Amino acid sequence: MNNKTRKELASIIQKVHEERSKLEDLKDDVESIKDDEENKYENLPEGLQESDMGQTLIEVYEGLEVVVDMMDMIVDDLNEVANSLEEVVSL
């Protein structure tokens, strides 16, 4: 591999790290919203927790929980991509 290719790959690695960082920030934002929805549900009187509104809050919370888990997996995958590229560059 020549130096030009190494530099191109180094630039790609940097971009992968930057995108991972952006995704982590977005994940934190989604997590904050998820926690707010959970708090709204927990602060409802027991009777309202069983209402349509309460059930909707639970569904929103659970959906956001799935999204956060998916974002975590993508972050892990981006880390693996960066690590694999770094290994290639070091050859």
PDB file of C-alpha atoms in Angstrom:
ATOM      1  CA  MET A   1       0.000   0.000   0.000  1.00  0.00           C
ATOM      2  CA  ASN A   2       1.420   3.382  -0.934  1.00  0.00           C
ATOM      3  CA  ASN A   3       1.360   6.543   1.189  1.00  0.00           C
ATOM      4  CA  LYS A   4      -1.482   8.099  -0.789  1.00  0.00           C
ATOM      5  CA  THR A   5      -3.708   5.115  -0.036  1.00  0.00           C
ATOM      6  CA  ARG A   6      -2.702   5.152   3.638  1.00  0.00           C
ATOM      7  CA  LYS A   7      -3.632   8.833   3.872  1.00  0.00           C
ATOM      8  CA  GLU A   8      -6.979   8.187   2.191  1.00  0.00           C
ATOM      9  CA  LEU A   9      -7.720   5.361   4.602  1.00  0.00           C
ATOM     10  CA  ALA A  10      -6.614   7.489   7.566  1.00  0.00           C
ATOM     11  CA  SER A  11      -9.089  10.147   6.432  1.00  0.00           C
ATOM     12  CA  ILE A  12     -11.847   7.542   6.201  1.00  0.00           C
ATOM     13  CA  ILE A  13     -11.000   6.257   9.675  1.00  0.00           C
ATOM     14  CA  GLN A  14     -11.245   9.790  11.039  1.00  0.00           C
ATOM     15  CA  LYS A  15     -14.633  10.253   9.381  1.00  0.00           C
ATOM     16  CA  VAL A  16     -15.894   6.973  10.839  1.00  0.00           C
ATOM     17  CA  HIS A  17     -14.836   8.152  14.317  1.00  0.00           C
ATOM     18  CA  GLU A  18     -16.566  11.500  13.759  1.00  0.00           C
ATOM     19  CA  GLU A  19     -19.794   9.849  12.630  1.00  0.00           C
ATOM     20  CA  ARG A  20     -19.662   7.487  15.598  1.00  0.00           C
ATOM     21  CA  SER A  21     -19.308  10.463  17.907  1.00  0.00           C
ATOM     22  CA  LYS A  22     -22.278  12.226  16.268  1.00  0.00           C
ATOM     23  CA  LEU A  23     -24.372   9.089  16.608  1.00  0.00           C
ATOM     24  CA  GLU A  24     -23.444   8.793  20.285  1.00  0.00           C
ATOM     25  CA  ASP A  25     -24.630  12.370  20.807  1.00  0.00           C
ATOM     26  CA  LEU A  26     -27.901  11.610  19.033  1.00  0.00           C
ATOM     27  CA  LYS A  27     -28.305   8.453  21.092  1.00  0.00           C
ATOM     28  CA  ASP A  28     -27.893  10.518  24.261  1.00  0.00           C
ATOM     29  CA  ASP A  29     -30.638  12.860  23.030  1.00  0.00           C
ATOM     30  CA  VAL A  30     -32.989   9.952  22.330  1.00  0.00           C
ATOM     31  CA  GLU A  31     -32.162   8.450  25.724  1.00  0.00           C
ATOM     32  CA  SER A  32     -33.044  11.729  27.411  1.00  0.00           C
ATOM     33  CA  ILE A  33     -36.415  11.820  25.660  1.00  0.00           C
ATOM     34  CA  LYS A  34     -36.998   8.170  26.594  1.00  0.00           C
ATOM     35  CA  ASP A  35     -36.282   8.953  30.245  1.00  0.00           C
ATOM     36  CA  ASP A  36     -38.650  11.940  30.123  1.00  0.00           C
ATOM     37  CA  GLU A  37     -41.431   9.718  28.778  1.00  0.00           C
ATOM     38  CA  GLU A  38     -40.788   7.184  31.531  1.00  0.00           C
ATOM     39  CA  ASN A  39     -40.956   9.925  34.155  1.00  0.00           C
ATOM     40  CA  LYS A  40     -44.236  11.219  32.692  1.00  0.00           C
ATOM     41  CA  TYR A  41     -45.712   7.731  33.013  1.00  0.00           C
ATOM     42  CA  GLU A  42     -44.418   7.196  36.532  1.00  0.00           C
ATOM     43  CA  ASN A  43     -45.846  10.545  37.646  1.00  0.00           C
ATOM     44  CA  LEU A  44     -49.328   9.725  36.377  1.00  0.00           C
ATOM     45  CA  PRO A  45     -51.901   8.681  38.947  1.00  0.00           C
ATOM     46  CA  GLU A  46     -52.445   4.937  38.934  1.00  0.00           C
ATOM     47  CA  GLY A  47     -55.807   5.251  37.204  1.00  0.00           C
ATOM     48  CA  LEU A  48     -54.314   7.239  34.332  1.00  0.00           C
ATOM     49  CA  GLN A  49     -51.443   4.788  33.954  1.00  0.00           C
ATOM     50  CA  GLU A  50     -54.034   2.235  32.864  1.00  0.00           C
ATOM     51  CA  SER A  51     -55.666   4.689  30.442  1.00  0.00           C
ATOM     52  CA  ASP A  52     -54.949   5.063  26.738  1.00  0.00           C
ATOM     53  CA  MET A  53     -52.623   7.948  27.526  1.00  0.00           C
ATOM     54  CA  GLY A  54     -50.642   5.836  29.972  1.00  0.00           C
ATOM     55  CA  GLN A  55     -50.408   2.956  27.531  1.00  0.00           C
ATOM     56  CA  THR A  56     -49.240   5.331  24.798  1.00  0.00           C
ATOM     57  CA  LEU A  57     -46.484   6.629  27.072  1.00  0.00           C
ATOM     58  CA  ILE A  58     -45.351   3.051  27.710  1.00  0.00           C
ATOM     59  CA  GLU A  59     -45.350   2.277  23.990  1.00  0.00           C
ATOM     60  CA  VAL A  60     -43.332   5.423  23.241  1.00  0.00           C
ATOM     61  CA  TYR A  61     -40.855   4.545  25.994  1.00  0.00           C
ATOM     62  CA  GLU A  62     -40.456   0.971  24.755  1.00  0.00           C
ATOM     63  CA  GLY A  63     -40.039   2.124  21.151  1.00  0.00           C
ATOM     64  CA  LEU A  64     -37.364   4.608  22.151  1.00  0.00           C
ATOM     65  CA  GLU A  65     -35.645   1.908  24.192  1.00  0.00           C
ATOM     66  CA  VAL A  66     -35.410  -0.230  21.041  1.00  0.00           C
ATOM     67  CA  VAL A  67     -34.013   2.738  19.107  1.00  0.00           C
ATOM     68  CA  VAL A  68     -31.342   3.349  21.763  1.00  0.00           C
ATOM     69  CA  ASP A  69     -30.339  -0.321  21.650  1.00  0.00           C
ATOM     70  CA  MET A  70     -30.107  -0.173  17.864  1.00  0.00           C
ATOM     71  CA  MET A  71     -27.982   2.963  18.027  1.00  0.00           C
ATOM     72  CA  ASP A  72     -25.674   1.228  20.514  1.00  0.00           C
ATOM     73  CA  MET A  73     -25.228  -1.632  18.061  1.00  0.00           C
ATOM     74  CA  ILE A  74     -24.418   0.788  15.245  1.00  0.00           C
ATOM     75  CA  VAL A  75     -21.840   2.547  17.441  1.00  0.00           C
ATOM     76  CA  ASP A  76     -20.256  -0.839  18.163  1.00  0.00           C
ATOM     77  CA  ASP A  77     -20.251  -1.653  14.452  1.00  0.00           C
ATOM     78  CA  LEU A  78     -18.605   1.676  13.616  1.00  0.00           C
ATOM     79  CA  ASN A  79     -15.920   0.939  16.203  1.00  0.00           C
ATOM     80  CA  GLU A  80     -15.298  -2.408  14.539  1.00  0.00           C
ATOM     81  CA  VAL A  81     -15.103  -0.752  11.120  1.00  0.00           C
ATOM     82  CA  ALA A  82     -12.550   1.767  12.376  1.00  0.00           C
ATOM     83  CA  ASN A  83     -10.512  -0.949  14.101  1.00  0.00           C
ATOM     84  CA  SER A  84     -10.501  -3.112  10.985  1.00  0.00           C
ATOM     85  CA  LEU A  85      -9.420  -0.204   8.830  1.00  0.00           C
ATOM     86  CA  GLU A  86      -6.671   0.646  11.301  1.00  0.00           C
ATOM     87  CA  GLU A  87      -5.426  -2.948  11.099  1.00  0.00           C
ATOM     88  CA  VAL A  88      -5.362  -2.747   7.292  1.00  0.00           C
ATOM     89  CA  VAL A  89      -3.415   0.509   7.378  1.00  0.00           C
ATOM     90  CA  SER A  90      -0.859  -0.996   9.740  1.00  0.00           C
ATOM     91  CA  LEU A  91      -0.047  -3.855   7.325  1.00  0.00           C
TER      92      LEU A  91
END
